[in-house]
Coordinates of C-alpha atoms in Angstrom, one line a residue:
Chain A
M1 CA 161.3 -17.2 -22.8
S2 CA 161.8 -17.7 -26.4
I3 CA 164.7 -15.6 -28.1
R4 CA 163.3 -12.8 -30.4
R5 CA 164.7 -13.0 -33.6
L6 CA 165.5 -10.8 -36.7
P7 CA 164.7 -13.0 -39.5
V8 CA 166.6 -11.7 -43.0
Y9 CA 166.0 -13.7 -46.1
L10 CA 168.0 -13.2 -49.2
L11 CA 166.4 -13.8 -52.3
L12 CA 169.1 -14.3 -55.2
D13 CA 169.0 -14.7 -58.9
C14 CA 171.2 -17.3 -59.9
S15 CA 169.8 -17.4 -63.8
S16 CA 172.6 -18.2 -66.2
S17 CA 173.2 -14.4 -66.7
M18 CA 174.7 -14.2 -63.6
A19 CA 177.3 -16.6 -64.5
G20 CA 181.0 -15.8 -64.1
Q21 CA 182.4 -12.6 -62.3
A22 CA 178.9 -11.8 -61.1
I23 CA 177.8 -15.2 -59.3
E24 CA 181.3 -14.7 -57.6
Q25 CA 180.6 -11.4 -56.4
V26 CA 177.5 -12.7 -54.7
R27 CA 179.4 -15.3 -52.9
Q28 CA 182.0 -13.2 -51.9
G29 CA 179.3 -10.8 -50.7
I30 CA 177.8 -13.5 -48.5
R31 CA 181.1 -13.9 -46.6
A32 CA 181.8 -10.5 -46.2
L33 CA 178.1 -9.9 -44.9
L34 CA 178.7 -12.6 -42.4
D35 CA 182.0 -10.9 -41.4
D36 CA 180.6 -7.5 -41.1
L37 CA 177.3 -9.0 -38.9
S38 CA 179.8 -11.2 -37.0
T39 CA 181.3 -7.9 -35.3
E40 CA 177.7 -6.4 -34.1
P41 CA 176.9 -7.7 -30.8
M42 CA 172.9 -7.1 -31.7
A43 CA 173.0 -8.8 -34.8
I44 CA 175.0 -11.8 -33.3
E45 CA 172.0 -12.0 -30.5
T46 CA 169.4 -11.3 -33.0
V47 CA 169.7 -12.0 -36.8
Y48 CA 168.9 -15.1 -38.3
L49 CA 169.8 -15.6 -41.9
S50 CA 168.1 -17.3 -44.7
V51 CA 169.2 -17.9 -48.8
I52 CA 166.6 -18.7 -51.2
T53 CA 168.1 -18.6 -54.8
F54 CA 166.2 -19.1 -58.0
H55 CA 167.2 -19.9 -61.4
S56 CA 164.7 -22.2 -63.5
T57 CA 163.0 -23.5 -60.2
A58 CA 163.5 -21.7 -56.6
Q59 CA 164.9 -23.6 -53.3
Q60 CA 165.5 -22.5 -49.7
V61 CA 169.2 -23.2 -49.8
I62 CA 169.6 -22.3 -46.2
P63 CA 166.5 -22.3 -44.0
L64 CA 166.5 -19.8 -41.4
T65 CA 169.6 -20.2 -39.2
E66 CA 171.0 -18.3 -36.3
L67 CA 174.0 -16.2 -37.6
M68 CA 176.9 -17.8 -35.7
Q69 CA 175.6 -21.2 -37.2
F70 CA 175.5 -20.1 -40.6
T71 CA 177.4 -22.0 -43.2
E72 CA 177.7 -20.2 -46.6
P73 CA 175.8 -21.9 -49.3
L74 CA 176.9 -23.5 -52.4
I75 CA 175.5 -21.5 -55.4
Q76 CA 175.9 -21.9 -58.8
A77 CA 174.4 -19.9 -61.9
N78 CA 172.2 -21.4 -64.5
G79 CA 168.9 -21.5 -65.9
A80 CA 166.0 -19.2 -66.1
T81 CA 164.7 -16.3 -64.1
S82 CA 161.6 -17.8 -61.7
L83 CA 160.9 -14.7 -60.0
G84 CA 157.5 -16.3 -59.3
A85 CA 158.3 -19.4 -57.9
A86 CA 161.0 -17.7 -55.5
L87 CA 158.3 -15.5 -53.9
R88 CA 155.9 -18.5 -53.3
L89 CA 158.7 -20.1 -51.8
L90 CA 159.3 -16.8 -49.6
K91 CA 155.8 -16.8 -48.3
D92 CA 156.2 -20.4 -47.3
C93 CA 158.6 -19.9 -45.4
L94 CA 157.7 -16.8 -43.8
D95 CA 154.6 -18.8 -42.7
R96 CA 156.4 -21.5 -41.4
E97 CA 159.5 -20.0 -39.9
V98 CA 158.7 -16.4 -38.4
K99 CA 156.7 -16.3 -35.6
K100 CA 154.1 -13.2 -34.7
N101 CA 153.0 -12.1 -31.3
T102 CA 150.5 -14.4 -29.6
L103 CA 149.3 -14.6 -26.0
E104 CA 152.0 -17.0 -25.2
Q105 CA 154.6 -16.0 -26.8
K106 CA 156.7 -12.8 -28.0
G107 CA 157.0 -12.8 -31.9
D108 CA 160.1 -12.0 -33.9
W109 CA 161.0 -8.6 -35.1
K110 CA 159.3 -8.0 -38.8
P111 CA 161.2 -9.9 -41.1
L112 CA 163.8 -7.9 -43.5
V113 CA 163.9 -9.5 -47.4
F114 CA 166.5 -8.8 -49.6
L115 CA 166.1 -9.6 -53.4
M116 CA 168.4 -8.9 -55.9
T117 CA 167.7 -9.8 -59.6
D118 CA 169.7 -8.9 -62.7
G119 CA 167.1 -10.0 -65.6
M120 CA 163.2 -10.1 -66.1
P121 CA 160.7 -12.8 -64.8
T122 CA 160.3 -15.8 -66.7
D123 CA 157.3 -17.1 -64.9
A124 CA 154.2 -15.9 -63.7
W125 CA 154.9 -13.7 -60.5
E126 CA 152.6 -10.8 -60.4
A127 CA 150.0 -12.3 -58.3
T128 CA 152.3 -13.6 -55.3
A129 CA 153.8 -9.9 -55.7
D130 CA 150.7 -8.4 -55.3
E131 CA 149.9 -10.7 -52.5
I132 CA 153.2 -9.8 -50.6
K133 CA 152.8 -6.0 -50.9
Q134 CA 149.4 -6.1 -49.3
L135 CA 150.2 -8.5 -46.8
K136 CA 152.6 -5.9 -44.9
M137 CA 154.2 -8.7 -43.2
L138 CA 158.0 -8.1 -44.2
N139 CA 160.2 -5.2 -45.1
L140 CA 161.7 -6.1 -48.5
I141 CA 164.0 -4.2 -50.3
A142 CA 164.5 -5.2 -54.0
F143 CA 167.6 -4.7 -55.9
A144 CA 167.8 -4.3 -59.5
A145 CA 171.5 -5.0 -60.4
G146 CA 172.5 -3.7 -64.1
P147 CA 170.4 -2.9 -67.3
G148 CA 168.4 -6.2 -67.7
A149 CA 166.3 -5.4 -64.4
E150 CA 163.0 -4.1 -64.8
V151 CA 162.5 -1.6 -62.2
K152 CA 158.4 -1.6 -62.8
N153 CA 158.0 -5.2 -61.8
L154 CA 160.1 -4.7 -58.7
K155 CA 157.9 -1.8 -57.9
R156 CA 154.8 -3.9 -58.0
L157 CA 156.5 -5.9 -55.3
T158 CA 157.8 -3.1 -52.7
D159 CA 158.2 0.6 -52.4
I160 CA 161.7 0.3 -51.7
V161 CA 163.7 -0.6 -55.1
L162 CA 167.3 0.2 -55.5
K163 CA 169.1 0.1 -58.8
S164 CA 172.5 0.0 -60.4
D165 CA 173.2 0.8 -64.1
D166 CA 176.0 -1.4 -64.6
L167 CA 176.1 -5.5 -63.2
S168 CA 180.0 -4.7 -62.3
P169 CA 181.6 -6.3 -59.3
G170 CA 182.0 -3.0 -57.8
A171 CA 177.9 -2.4 -57.5
L172 CA 177.1 -5.8 -56.1
K173 CA 180.0 -5.8 -53.5
A174 CA 178.5 -2.1 -52.6
F175 CA 175.1 -3.7 -52.3
F176 CA 176.1 -6.6 -49.9
K177 CA 178.0 -3.9 -48.0
W178 CA 174.8 -1.6 -47.8
M179 CA 173.0 -4.8 -46.8
S180 CA 174.6 -5.6 -44.1
Q181 CA 174.7 -1.9 -42.7
S182 CA 170.8 -2.0 -43.4
I183 CA 170.5 -5.0 -41.3
V184 CA 172.3 -3.4 -38.3
R185 CA 170.2 -0.4 -38.3
T186 CA 167.1 -2.3 -38.4
G187 CA 168.2 -4.4 -35.6
K188 CA 168.5 -1.2 -33.7
S189 CA 165.7 0.6 -34.0
V190 CA 163.7 -2.1 -31.8
Q191 CA 160.5 0.1 -31.4
V192 CA 158.3 1.4 -34.7
M193 CA 154.9 2.5 -35.6
A194 CA 152.6 -0.1 -36.1
Q195 CA 151.7 1.3 -39.5
E196 CA 155.0 3.1 -40.1
A197 CA 155.5 3.6 -44.0
S198 CA 159.1 2.4 -44.3
I199 CA 162.1 1.2 -42.3
D200 CA 165.1 3.4 -41.9
L201 CA 167.8 2.9 -43.9
P202 CA 171.3 4.1 -44.4
P203 CA 172.1 6.1 -47.5
P204 CA 173.0 3.8 -50.4
P205 CA 176.6 3.7 -52.0
P206 CA 177.4 5.8 -55.3
Q207 CA 177.3 3.1 -57.4
I208 CA 173.2 2.3 -56.5
H209 CA 170.5 4.8 -56.2
I210 CA 167.3 4.3 -54.6
V211 CA 164.6 4.7 -57.3
P212 CA 161.8 7.0 -56.3
Chain B
M1 CA 181.7 -7.2 -27.7
W2 CA 179.1 -4.8 -25.9
C3 CA 180.4 -1.5 -25.1
W4 CA 179.7 1.9 -23.2
Q5 CA 179.1 5.2 -24.4
P6 CA 177.9 8.4 -23.2
I7 CA 174.9 9.9 -24.1
P8 CA 175.8 12.7 -26.5
E9 CA 175.9 16.2 -25.3
G10 CA 172.9 18.5 -26.8
K11 CA 169.7 19.6 -26.0
D12 CA 167.2 17.6 -24.0
H13 CA 169.9 16.2 -22.3
Y14 CA 168.0 13.9 -19.5
P15 CA 169.8 11.7 -16.9
E16 CA 170.3 8.1 -18.5
T17 CA 169.1 6.5 -15.5
S18 CA 166.9 7.3 -12.0
S19 CA 165.5 5.8 -9.1
Q20 CA 162.9 6.7 -6.7
S21 CA 160.9 5.6 -3.7
L22 CA 157.9 6.8 -1.9
E23 CA 156.3 5.8 1.3
L24 CA 152.2 5.8 1.1
P25 CA 149.5 5.3 3.8
H26 CA 148.2 2.3 5.3
G27 CA 151.9 0.8 4.9
F28 CA 152.0 0.6 1.0
K29 CA 155.1 1.7 -0.7
L30 CA 156.4 2.5 -4.3
V31 CA 160.0 1.7 -5.6
A32 CA 160.5 2.9 -9.3
A33 CA 164.2 2.6 -11.7
R34 CA 164.7 3.0 -15.0
V35 CA 168.1 2.2 -16.7
R36 CA 169.5 2.8 -20.2
G37 CA 169.4 0.0 -22.0
K38 CA 172.4 -2.0 -23.6
K39 CA 171.7 -1.1 -27.3
H40 CA 171.6 2.5 -26.2
K41 CA 174.8 2.0 -24.3
H42 CA 176.5 0.5 -27.3
E43 CA 176.0 3.1 -29.5
G44 CA 175.8 6.3 -27.0
S45 CA 172.5 7.5 -27.7
H46 CA 169.9 8.7 -25.2
C47 CA 167.6 6.5 -23.0
D48 CA 164.1 6.8 -24.2
D49 CA 162.0 5.5 -21.3
W50 CA 160.7 8.1 -18.6
F51 CA 158.5 7.6 -15.5
E52 CA 156.8 9.7 -12.7
L53 CA 155.1 8.7 -9.6
G54 CA 152.8 10.7 -7.4
H55 CA 150.4 10.6 -4.3
S56 CA 147.4 12.4 -3.7
G57 CA 144.7 12.1 -1.2
A58 CA 143.7 8.3 -1.2
W59 CA 145.8 7.6 -4.5
S60 CA 149.1 6.5 -5.5
I61 CA 149.4 7.8 -9.5
I62 CA 152.1 5.9 -11.9
A63 CA 152.9 6.7 -15.3
V64 CA 155.6 4.8 -17.3
A65 CA 156.3 5.6 -21.0
D66 CA 158.8 4.4 -23.6
G67 CA 159.6 6.9 -26.5
A68 CA 160.1 4.9 -29.9
G69 CA 163.0 3.7 -30.5
S70 CA 163.0 5.0 -34.4
R71 CA 162.9 8.3 -33.5
L72 CA 165.3 10.5 -32.0
F73 CA 163.8 13.0 -29.7
S74 CA 161.0 10.3 -28.4
R75 CA 162.6 10.4 -24.8
V76 CA 160.9 14.2 -25.1
G77 CA 157.5 12.8 -25.4
A78 CA 158.1 10.2 -22.9
R79 CA 159.0 12.6 -20.1
M80 CA 156.5 15.2 -20.9
A81 CA 153.6 12.7 -21.3
C82 CA 154.5 11.2 -17.7
E83 CA 155.0 14.5 -16.1
A84 CA 151.7 16.1 -17.5
A85 CA 149.5 13.1 -16.7
V86 CA 150.7 12.8 -13.4
R87 CA 150.8 16.6 -12.8
Y88 CA 147.1 16.5 -14.0
L89 CA 145.9 13.2 -11.6
T90 CA 147.6 14.7 -8.6
S91 CA 145.6 17.5 -8.4
Q92 CA 142.2 15.8 -9.6
L93 CA 142.6 12.9 -7.2
A94 CA 143.4 15.2 -4.2
T95 CA 139.7 15.3 -3.3
H96 CA 138.4 12.3 -4.6
Q97 CA 136.3 9.7 -2.6
L98 CA 134.7 6.5 -3.8
T99 CA 131.3 6.3 -2.6
T100 CA 131.1 4.0 1.0
R101 CA 129.6 0.7 0.3
E102 CA 128.7 -2.0 2.5
Q103 CA 129.9 -4.3 -0.3
W104 CA 132.0 -4.3 -3.2
T105 CA 130.7 -7.3 -5.9
T106 CA 131.0 -7.8 -9.3
E107 CA 127.8 -5.6 -9.6
T108 CA 129.7 -2.6 -8.5
F109 CA 132.2 -2.9 -11.7
A110 CA 129.6 -3.7 -14.0
R111 CA 130.2 -1.7 -17.6
D112 CA 127.9 -0.7 -20.3
E113 CA 128.1 -1.3 -23.9
H114 CA 130.8 1.3 -24.2
Y115 CA 132.8 0.2 -21.3
R116 CA 131.3 2.8 -19.2
F117 CA 131.2 1.9 -15.3
K118 CA 127.7 2.3 -14.1
S119 CA 129.0 3.2 -10.6
P120 CA 129.4 6.9 -11.0
D121 CA 132.4 7.1 -8.6
L122 CA 134.3 4.5 -10.6
E123 CA 133.2 6.2 -13.9
F124 CA 134.5 9.4 -12.5
T125 CA 138.0 7.4 -11.8
Q126 CA 138.4 6.2 -15.3
Q127 CA 137.2 9.6 -17.1
L128 CA 140.3 11.2 -15.1
L129 CA 142.6 8.6 -16.9
H130 CA 141.2 9.5 -20.0
D131 CA 141.5 13.1 -19.5
A132 CA 145.3 12.6 -18.4
M133 CA 145.8 10.7 -21.6
Q134 CA 144.3 13.6 -23.8
I135 CA 146.5 16.1 -21.7
A136 CA 149.6 14.3 -21.7
Y137 CA 149.2 14.1 -25.6
V138 CA 148.6 18.1 -25.3
A139 CA 151.8 18.6 -23.5
V140 CA 153.8 16.2 -26.6
E141 CA 152.2 18.7 -28.9
Q142 CA 153.1 22.0 -27.0
A143 CA 156.5 20.4 -26.6
W144 CA 156.9 19.8 -30.4
H145 CA 155.6 23.3 -31.0
E146 CA 158.5 24.5 -28.7
R147 CA 161.2 23.0 -30.9
D148 CA 159.8 22.8 -34.3
E149 CA 161.3 25.8 -35.5
S150 CA 164.7 25.6 -34.0
K151 CA 167.9 24.8 -36.3
Y152 CA 168.9 22.5 -34.0
Y153 CA 166.5 19.9 -34.5
Y154 CA 166.2 20.4 -38.2
K155 CA 169.9 19.7 -38.3
A156 CA 170.1 17.0 -35.9
L157 CA 167.1 15.1 -38.1
G158 CA 169.6 15.5 -41.1
N159 CA 167.8 18.9 -42.2
R160 CA 164.3 18.1 -41.7
D161 CA 161.7 19.6 -39.7
L162 CA 160.9 18.1 -36.3
T163 CA 157.3 16.4 -36.7
I164 CA 155.4 15.3 -33.4
N165 CA 156.1 11.6 -34.6
D166 CA 159.8 12.6 -33.6
L167 CA 158.0 12.9 -29.9
A168 CA 156.5 9.5 -30.5
T169 CA 155.8 7.9 -26.9
T170 CA 153.9 4.7 -25.5
L171 CA 151.8 5.8 -22.2
L172 CA 150.9 3.6 -19.2
L173 CA 148.8 5.2 -16.2
V174 CA 148.2 3.3 -13.3
V175 CA 146.0 4.8 -10.0
H176 CA 145.8 2.9 -7.1
T177 CA 143.7 3.2 -3.5
T178 CA 142.6 1.1 -0.7
V179 CA 139.1 0.4 0.6
T180 CA 138.4 -1.1 3.8
V181 CA 135.7 -3.6 4.3
N182 CA 135.1 -5.4 7.7
T183 CA 138.8 -4.9 8.2
V184 CA 140.0 -6.5 5.4
V185 CA 142.0 -4.0 3.1
Y186 CA 141.1 -4.1 -0.7
S187 CA 143.2 -2.7 -3.4
L188 CA 141.5 -0.8 -6.0
I189 CA 143.7 -0.2 -9.2
L190 CA 142.6 1.4 -12.5
S191 CA 144.6 1.3 -15.3
C192 CA 144.9 2.5 -19.0
Q193 CA 147.3 2.5 -21.7
I194 CA 148.3 3.4 -25.3
G195 CA 150.8 1.4 -26.9
D196 CA 153.1 -1.7 -25.2
G197 CA 154.1 -2.2 -21.6
V198 CA 152.9 -4.3 -19.0
A199 CA 150.8 -3.4 -15.9
A200 CA 150.1 -6.8 -13.4
A201 CA 148.6 -7.1 -9.8
I202 CA 149.4 -10.2 -7.9
Y203 CA 146.9 -11.1 -5.6
K204 CA 147.7 -11.5 -1.9
N205 CA 145.8 -14.3 -1.1
K206 CA 146.9 -16.5 -4.1
P207 CA 150.1 -16.8 -6.2
E208 CA 148.1 -15.6 -9.3
T209 CA 148.4 -12.4 -11.4
S210 CA 145.8 -10.2 -12.8
V211 CA 146.8 -8.4 -16.0
L212 CA 146.0 -4.8 -16.3
T213 CA 146.8 -4.3 -20.0
E214 CA 146.4 -5.9 -23.3
L215 CA 148.7 -7.9 -24.8
E216 CA 149.4 -7.2 -28.4
Q217 CA 148.4 -10.2 -30.8
N218 CA 149.3 -11.1 -34.4
N219 CA 151.9 -8.2 -35.0
F220 CA 155.5 -8.6 -35.0
S221 CA 157.7 -7.7 -31.6
G222 CA 158.7 -3.9 -31.5
E223 CA 155.2 -3.1 -33.7
T224 CA 153.4 -0.7 -31.2
L225 CA 150.9 2.2 -31.1
F226 CA 151.8 5.7 -29.6
L227 CA 150.1 8.4 -28.1
T228 CA 150.9 10.4 -31.4
T229 CA 149.9 7.5 -33.7
S230 CA 146.3 8.8 -34.0
P231 CA 143.7 11.1 -32.5
N232 CA 140.9 8.5 -32.8
Y233 CA 143.2 6.4 -30.0
L234 CA 142.4 9.2 -27.6
E235 CA 138.7 9.1 -28.2
R236 CA 137.0 8.1 -24.7
D237 CA 135.6 5.0 -26.5
Y238 CA 138.7 3.9 -27.4
L239 CA 140.4 4.6 -24.0
A240 CA 137.8 2.8 -22.3
T241 CA 138.2 -0.6 -24.3
K242 CA 142.1 -0.2 -22.9
T243 CA 141.0 0.8 -19.2
F244 CA 141.1 -2.4 -16.9
P245 CA 140.2 -2.4 -13.1
F246 CA 141.6 -4.8 -10.4
F247 CA 139.8 -5.3 -6.9
S248 CA 141.2 -7.5 -4.4
P249 CA 143.7 -7.7 -1.5
L250 CA 146.8 -6.6 -3.1
R251 CA 150.1 -8.5 -3.0
A252 CA 152.1 -6.2 -5.8
L253 CA 151.3 -4.3 -8.6
L254 CA 154.0 -4.4 -11.3
V255 CA 154.3 -1.6 -14.0
M256 CA 157.0 -1.9 -16.5
T257 CA 157.9 -0.5 -20.2
D258 CA 158.3 -3.5 -22.6
G259 CA 162.0 -3.6 -22.0
V260 CA 161.2 -5.9 -18.9
A261 CA 157.8 -6.9 -19.7
D262 CA 159.2 -8.7 -22.9
D263 CA 161.9 -10.7 -20.5
Y264 CA 159.2 -11.7 -18.6
F265 CA 156.2 -12.8 -21.3
P266 CA 153.8 -14.0 -21.0
P267 CA 152.6 -12.3 -17.7
P268 CA 151.0 -15.2 -16.2
P269 CA 153.1 -17.1 -15.0
E270 CA 156.2 -14.5 -15.4
M271 CA 155.1 -12.0 -13.1
L272 CA 155.4 -14.3 -10.5
R273 CA 158.9 -15.2 -11.3
L274 CA 159.6 -11.5 -11.6
W275 CA 158.3 -10.5 -8.1
G276 CA 160.4 -13.9 -6.7
N277 CA 163.7 -12.2 -8.2
L278 CA 162.8 -9.0 -6.5
L279 CA 162.3 -10.6 -3.3
L280 CA 165.6 -12.9 -3.6
N281 CA 167.7 -9.9 -4.9
G282 CA 166.9 -7.6 -1.3
I283 CA 165.2 -5.2 -3.5
I284 CA 161.6 -5.7 -1.6
T285 CA 161.9 -6.1 2.1
L286 CA 159.0 -7.4 4.1
T287 CA 158.7 -6.6 8.0
N288 CA 156.9 -9.0 9.6
L289 CA 158.5 -12.3 8.4
A290 CA 159.1 -15.2 10.7
P291 CA 162.4 -16.3 10.3
P292 CA 162.2 -20.0 8.8
A293 CA 164.3 -22.7 10.9
E294 CA 167.7 -23.3 10.3
T295 CA 167.0 -26.2 8.9
E296 CA 165.0 -24.4 5.6
I297 CA 167.9 -22.5 5.1
L298 CA 170.1 -23.2 1.5
A299 CA 173.7 -23.0 2.5
R300 CA 174.6 -23.1 -1.2
Q301 CA 174.0 -19.6 -2.3
D302 CA 176.6 -20.0 -5.1
E303 CA 174.2 -22.8 -7.1
Y304 CA 171.7 -19.8 -7.3
M305 CA 173.6 -16.5 -7.4
A306 CA 176.0 -15.5 -10.1
L307 CA 178.6 -13.0 -10.6
V308 CA 177.2 -11.1 -14.2
E309 CA 179.2 -8.7 -16.4
R310 CA 178.0 -5.7 -15.8
I311 CA 179.1 -3.0 -18.4
L312 CA 180.3 0.4 -16.9
P313 CA 182.4 3.4 -18.5
T314 CA 185.1 2.1 -16.5
G315 CA 184.5 -1.4 -17.9
V316 CA 183.0 -4.7 -16.8
V317 CA 181.9 -5.2 -13.4
P318 CA 180.9 -8.6 -11.8
T319 CA 177.8 -8.0 -10.2
P320 CA 175.9 -10.3 -7.9
L321 CA 172.5 -11.5 -9.3
A322 CA 170.7 -14.4 -7.7
M323 CA 167.7 -16.5 -9.7
I324 CA 164.9 -17.2 -8.1
E325 CA 164.1 -20.3 -10.7
D326 CA 167.5 -21.6 -9.8
Y327 CA 166.3 -21.2 -6.3
A328 CA 163.4 -22.7 -6.5
T329 CA 164.8 -25.9 -8.5
L330 CA 167.3 -26.3 -5.8
R331 CA 164.9 -26.1 -3.0
Q332 CA 162.6 -28.6 -5.2
Q333 CA 159.7 -26.2 -4.6
S334 CA 157.7 -24.3 -7.5
I335 CA 158.0 -20.4 -7.6
S336 CA 154.4 -20.3 -7.0
E337 CA 155.1 -22.2 -3.4
L338 CA 157.8 -19.9 -2.6
I339 CA 155.5 -16.8 -3.0
T340 CA 153.2 -18.1 -0.7
T341 CA 155.9 -18.1 2.0
P342 CA 158.1 -15.2 1.1
A343 CA 160.4 -15.7 4.4
L344 CA 161.8 -18.7 2.4
I345 CA 162.9 -16.3 -0.4
T346 CA 164.1 -13.7 2.0
A347 CA 166.1 -16.2 3.9
G348 CA 167.8 -16.6 0.6
I349 CA 169.1 -13.7 0.0
P350 CA 172.9 -14.0 -1.2
A351 CA 175.4 -12.6 1.4
A352 CA 177.3 -10.8 -1.4
I353 CA 173.9 -9.0 -2.2
L354 CA 173.3 -7.8 1.3
A355 CA 176.4 -6.7 1.9
N356 CA 175.9 -3.9 -0.4
D357 CA 174.6 -0.9 1.5
I358 CA 172.1 0.8 -1.0
T359 CA 168.3 1.7 -0.8
P360 CA 165.7 -0.4 -2.1
A361 CA 165.4 1.9 -5.6
E362 CA 168.8 1.7 -5.5
R363 CA 168.9 -2.0 -5.8
L364 CA 166.0 -2.0 -8.0
Q365 CA 168.0 0.0 -10.5
L366 CA 171.3 -2.3 -10.1
W367 CA 169.1 -5.1 -10.7
L368 CA 167.5 -4.0 -13.6
D369 CA 171.2 -2.8 -15.1
T370 CA 172.4 -6.0 -14.7
Y371 CA 170.2 -9.1 -15.5
Q372 CA 171.3 -10.6 -18.8
L373 CA 169.1 -12.2 -21.5
R374 CA 169.9 -13.1 -25.2
G375 CA 168.2 -10.4 -27.5
S376 CA 167.1 -8.1 -24.3
F377 CA 168.8 -4.7 -25.1
D378 CA 166.2 -2.3 -24.7
D379 CA 165.8 0.4 -21.8
R380 CA 164.1 -0.7 -18.8
T381 CA 161.7 0.7 -16.5
L382 CA 159.7 -1.0 -13.5
V383 CA 157.7 0.5 -10.7
V384 CA 156.6 -1.6 -8.0
L385 CA 153.8 -1.0 -5.6
Y386 CA 153.5 -3.1 -2.8
H387 CA 152.7 -3.6 1.1
D388 CA 155.5 -4.3 3.3
E389 CA 154.0 -6.5 5.5
T390 CA 152.7 -10.0 3.9

């Protein structure tokens, strides 16, 4: 009997425009996320976390890891915004790490992916974005942090796009807080329609709005 | 960390747990229970599972349903679907007799390319199951119409209208009867299902399981179909592909929602472990067992029994739970071997469990509420049909 996991992937833009206060807020955000989830018994039993960062390249800095074994990654900001590379890596990780139902084993819950970016992609990303949207193999939530991020691009990838007008510490902090609420809520609605359009998300904080 | 909160006040306030047993003809028995899952206890929300049992003429009827966890009023759909389906089958099966045959062979169960049985009596039974599915849908639709103009539901849903999908539920229907051929009693079972949950029959003559439901593949956990998903799933052509027969002497029939089925996956061989646990925890009692020799009985009950922390309104209560896998290991026997010699299992029922003077249905409910598994926090429903003689 294998454990049914809720795989959660964080795709974090660590390009040079994130340097300084913004990247520090991301580090603190991850810490707060872990603290919040560690008080929820359902999250402790089921959530597995992975972190993929992207700048001039993309790398899975933490492979899918049980919540209580998760150690904070070292995150630095520099370089360009290789969203395409990040999406291709995400797809590889999902194929490799996430289990679907088979006749022999129960699969994982549908993976939850949070993408945070503050800028325009600097590589070819469109084809992989189309592929990911079409596959419906994950619930992807994209966050356009600040004026530099292009909402239209993110909409090509997922229907669920959130935006903050500035890249203030408050907005980033609020996004990570909202992320932990979303993970807990997803873990709670244990059973969903196979073809249900979207997941049940909590209302976003005041600094952030959902792009219709 | 896990806590217990009561179910909220308000409309459609159903008991959070229930248990029931029925005596059937020819020595068969039904025992069933449903408990609210750890998740719903923790957050103070309703149990979304339901079951109904029926007995009519020569037939036993079982319905289990699991309301969608993502829908606030799915428990209403689960209950209405079960009640309507069992009511219908009870009325229709009262006079339904199977054709008398000298022989029952594979040919008796032959089906055409649309999965229709070629034997009219079996096809009639299949169609009753399909009618019951459609009638269950109509009952859910009616329950929706009775509520959709109420301000209560509008407010409860955060200022939006109630839709039929708010009552989304799975439904698993099973009917059972017996056929005697040359003094051998065979069980005939037909099951039909929309959504998840498992029905499985354990053969009397061998420690093997026949699964009477389709296992979901290539999707993620928790993703399933519901009675309300699409009218296409209520068409006979679709339902016929989800209807499975069983014909053999029967040890036990186990029908459950995914809250139990996912903990005993894959069904072969896990249904044998489930049956073993039902025997070892004193839930199923068999009447004609010759007690094993003293030397065959293990004295080390604490090595296969644990005191498990059951969460109740009053706090955590240590509750005895025996584990067949540990018992089998200690005896250096496989679970399959033990199942063919049930006296060896029932001789091992721990004294701490026997000391609790409750009915089999109450024992089943207690057991469902007690066993723990990481990541298992859904509502649990299990119905067992068995013969009390081996």
